[in-house]
């Protein structure tokens, strides 16, 4: 049974949602104070978080940042009516989707199901046969990486980036392609994020991160994983 964390201080909205979601087969944990959100997330480890923006204790944006620094859990933001700025902020913060109040419960349930369907662990379309290039092996099914035969732990985005580079070993991948693939085409953050991830990844897969031989920079274009 999928577990949801609902962070919403308005009792009438929260209760209506909880009843509908439970009828749809979800297990719902509800908190109404922003300060309870992160501790409850830690305890419950939900499959998805529905997060109101305006909350007592700690705002939805702060909670979103705090959750994103800890996890890739899908987050749907509930924003105030006509709050265009809030929409942008919600997605910049790494939220997966948002709905604008007042919203129909049916629409929110449809969004929740859509996100859970495309979440990596339940996506049956992913071809997860292990791939290998240049002494680095990635096994998506087991979520394992081996560098020269030794296991290496990677955070989710670095794992995705490495897997995609190796699946396309020998090909030059543009910055745009990589950002689309790893962060999604609606990504609105700083493109430096890609360089930061590449730099971190090099410290884990290169013998000498300062003179990288596996993840090669193609100046002005993007990156290529060595295919030797
Ligand atoms: Ca509120």
Coordinates of C-alpha atoms and ligand atoms in Angstrom, one line a residue:
X1 CA 0.0 0.0 0.0
X2 CA 1.6 3.3 -1.0
X3 CA 2.3 5.7 1.9
X4 CA 1.6 9.4 1.6
X5 CA 2.6 12.2 3.9
X6 CA 0.1 15.1 3.8
X7 CA 1.3 18.4 5.2
X8 CA -1.7 20.7 5.4
X9 CA -2.9 23.0 8.2
X10 CA -6.4 23.5 6.9
X11 CA -8.4 20.7 8.6
X12 CA -11.3 20.8 6.1
X13 CA -9.0 20.3 3.1
X14 CA -6.8 17.7 4.9
X15 CA -9.7 15.6 6.2
X16 CA -11.4 15.5 2.8
X17 CA -8.2 14.5 1.1
X18 CA -7.3 11.9 3.6
X19 CA -10.7 10.2 3.3
X20 CA -10.5 10.1 -0.5
X21 CA -6.9 9.0 -0.6
X22 CA -7.5 6.2 1.9
X23 CA -10.5 5.1 -0.1
X24 CA -8.1 4.9 -3.1
X25 CA -5.9 2.6 -1.2
X26 CA -3.3 4.9 0.2
X27 CA -2.0 5.0 3.7
X28 CA -2.1 8.6 4.8
X29 CA 0.0 10.3 7.5
X30 CA -1.3 13.9 8.1
X31 CA 0.6 16.7 9.9
X32 CA -0.7 20.2 10.2
X33 CA 2.4 21.9 11.7
X34 CA 5.3 22.6 9.4
X35 CA 7.8 21.7 12.1
X36 CA 6.4 18.1 12.2
X37 CA 6.9 17.5 8.5
X38 CA 10.5 16.4 8.3
X39 CA 10.5 14.3 11.5
X40 CA 7.3 12.6 10.3
X41 CA 8.9 12.0 6.9
X42 CA 11.9 10.4 8.6
X43 CA 9.6 8.1 10.6
X44 CA 7.1 7.2 7.9
X45 CA 9.3 7.2 4.8
X46 CA 6.4 7.9 2.5
X47 CA 6.3 7.2 -1.2
X48 CA 5.1 10.7 -1.9
X49 CA 4.6 14.0 0.0
X50 CA 1.7 16.4 -0.6
X51 CA 3.0 19.7 0.8
X52 CA 1.0 22.9 1.4
X53 CA 3.0 26.1 0.9
X54 CA 1.6 28.3 3.7
X55 CA 2.0 26.5 7.0
X56 CA 2.5 27.4 10.7
X57 CA 6.0 26.6 12.1
X58 CA 7.9 26.1 8.9
X59 CA 6.9 27.1 5.4
X60 CA 6.4 24.6 2.5
X61 CA 9.4 26.0 0.7
X62 CA 11.7 25.4 3.7
X63 CA 10.3 21.9 4.1
X64 CA 10.7 21.2 0.4
X65 CA 14.4 22.3 0.6
X66 CA 14.9 20.2 3.7
X67 CA 13.4 17.1 2.1
X68 CA 15.3 17.6 -1.1
X69 CA 18.6 17.7 0.7
X70 CA 17.8 14.3 2.2
X71 CA 15.8 12.5 -0.4
X72 CA 14.4 12.2 -3.9
X73 CA 10.8 11.5 -2.6
X74 CA 8.2 12.9 -5.0
X75 CA 6.7 16.1 -3.7
X76 CA 3.5 17.8 -4.9
X77 CA 3.1 21.3 -3.7
X78 CA -0.3 22.9 -2.9
X79 CA -0.2 26.5 -3.7
X80 CA -2.5 29.5 -3.1
X81 CA -4.8 30.7 -5.9
X82 CA -3.1 32.7 -8.7
X83 CA 0.2 32.5 -7.0
X84 CA 2.3 32.4 -10.1
X85 CA 5.5 33.1 -8.2
X86 CA 4.8 30.2 -5.9
X87 CA 4.5 27.9 -8.9
X88 CA 7.9 28.7 -10.1
X89 CA 9.4 28.6 -6.7
X90 CA 7.8 25.2 -6.0
X91 CA 9.5 23.7 -9.1
X92 CA 12.8 25.4 -8.6
X93 CA 12.9 23.9 -5.2
X94 CA 12.7 20.4 -6.7
X95 CA 9.0 19.7 -6.2
X96 CA 7.7 17.3 -8.9
X97 CA 4.4 18.9 -9.5
X98 CA 1.9 21.4 -8.0
X99 CA -1.8 22.0 -7.8
X100 CA -3.4 25.4 -7.3
X101 CA -6.0 25.9 -4.6
X102 CA -8.9 25.5 -4.9
X103 CA -8.3 22.1 -6.6
X104 CA -10.5 19.1 -7.2
X105 CA -9.6 16.1 -5.1
X106 CA -10.0 14.0 -8.2
X107 CA -7.3 16.0 -10.0
X108 CA -4.9 15.7 -7.1
X109 CA -5.4 12.0 -6.9
X110 CA -4.7 11.7 -10.7
X111 CA -1.5 13.7 -10.3
X112 CA -0.4 11.5 -7.3
X113 CA -1.0 8.3 -9.3
X114 CA 0.8 9.7 -12.4
X115 CA 3.9 10.6 -10.4
X116 CA 3.9 7.2 -8.6
X117 CA 3.6 5.5 -12.0
X118 CA 6.6 7.2 -13.4
X119 CA 8.7 6.9 -10.2
X120 CA 11.9 5.0 -11.1
X121 CA 11.4 2.0 -8.9
X122 CA 8.0 1.1 -10.4
X123 CA 8.6 2.1 -14.0
X124 CA 8.5 -1.2 -15.9
X125 CA 9.7 0.5 -19.1
X126 CA 13.2 1.0 -17.9
X127 CA 15.7 -1.3 -19.5
X128 CA 17.9 -2.1 -16.6
X129 CA 20.4 -4.6 -17.9
X130 CA 23.8 -3.7 -16.4
X131 CA 26.1 -1.6 -18.6
X132 CA 29.9 -1.2 -18.5
X133 CA 32.5 0.9 -20.0
X134 CA 36.1 1.7 -19.2
X135 CA 36.1 -0.3 -16.0
X136 CA 32.9 1.2 -14.5
X137 CA 29.8 -1.0 -14.3
X138 CA 26.3 0.2 -13.5
X139 CA 23.5 -2.1 -12.6
X140 CA 20.2 -0.2 -12.5
X141 CA 18.2 -3.2 -11.2
X142 CA 20.3 -3.6 -8.2
X143 CA 21.2 0.1 -7.9
X144 CA 24.9 -0.8 -7.8
X145 CA 28.1 0.8 -9.2
X146 CA 31.5 -0.9 -9.4
X147 CA 34.6 1.0 -10.3
X148 CA 37.5 -1.4 -11.2
X149 CA 35.6 -4.1 -9.4
X150 CA 34.9 -2.2 -6.1
X151 CA 31.5 -1.1 -5.0
X152 CA 30.9 2.6 -4.9
X153 CA 27.8 4.4 -3.3
X154 CA 26.3 7.2 -5.3
X155 CA 23.5 9.7 -4.5
X156 CA 20.5 9.3 -6.9
X157 CA 21.3 12.1 -9.4
X158 CA 24.9 11.1 -9.7
X159 CA 23.8 7.5 -10.2
X160 CA 21.4 8.6 -13.0
X161 CA 24.1 10.7 -14.6
X162 CA 26.7 8.0 -14.5
X163 CA 24.3 5.4 -15.8
X164 CA 23.2 7.6 -18.7
X165 CA 26.8 8.5 -19.6
X166 CA 27.8 4.8 -19.7
X167 CA 24.8 3.8 -21.6
X168 CA 26.0 6.2 -24.2
X169 CA 29.7 5.6 -23.8
X170 CA 31.8 7.0 -26.7
X171 CA 29.1 9.5 -27.7
X172 CA 29.3 13.2 -26.9
X173 CA 26.3 14.2 -24.9
X174 CA 25.4 17.9 -24.9
X175 CA 24.8 19.8 -21.6
X176 CA 21.1 20.2 -22.7
X177 CA 20.7 16.5 -23.3
X178 CA 22.1 15.6 -19.9
X179 CA 20.1 18.2 -18.0
X180 CA 16.9 17.0 -19.9
X181 CA 17.6 13.4 -19.1
X182 CA 18.6 13.8 -15.5
X183 CA 16.6 16.7 -14.3
X184 CA 13.8 16.8 -16.8
X185 CA 13.1 19.3 -19.6
X186 CA 11.2 21.6 -17.3
X187 CA 14.3 22.1 -15.1
X188 CA 14.6 25.8 -14.3
X189 CA 17.6 25.8 -12.0
X190 CA 21.2 26.8 -12.6
X191 CA 23.1 24.9 -15.3
X192 CA 26.1 24.8 -13.0
X193 CA 24.3 22.0 -11.2
X194 CA 25.4 19.7 -14.0
X195 CA 29.1 20.7 -13.6
X196 CA 28.8 20.2 -9.8
X197 CA 27.5 16.7 -10.3
X198 CA 30.1 15.8 -12.8
X199 CA 32.8 17.1 -10.5
X200 CA 31.5 15.0 -7.6
X201 CA 31.2 12.0 -9.9
X202 CA 34.8 12.3 -11.0
X203 CA 36.0 12.1 -7.4
X204 CA 34.3 8.7 -7.3
X205 CA 35.1 7.1 -10.6
X206 CA 38.4 8.7 -11.7
X207 CA 41.8 7.6 -10.6
X208 CA 42.9 11.2 -10.8
X209 CA 39.8 13.5 -10.7
X210 CA 42.0 16.5 -11.7
X211 CA 43.1 14.7 -14.9
X212 CA 39.9 12.8 -15.8
X213 CA 40.2 9.9 -18.3
X214 CA 36.7 8.4 -18.0
X215 CA 34.3 11.4 -17.9
X216 CA 35.8 13.6 -20.6
X217 CA 34.9 17.3 -21.1
X218 CA 34.1 18.2 -24.7
X219 CA 34.7 21.9 -24.6
X220 CA 31.7 24.1 -25.4
X221 CA 29.5 21.0 -26.0
X222 CA 29.2 18.7 -23.0
X223 CA 30.6 15.4 -21.8
X224 CA 31.6 12.0 -23.1
X225 CA 32.3 8.7 -21.2
X226 CA 35.4 7.0 -22.5
X227 CA 34.7 3.9 -24.4
X228 CA 38.0 2.0 -24.5
Ligands
LIG1 CA1 -2.1 26.5 4.6

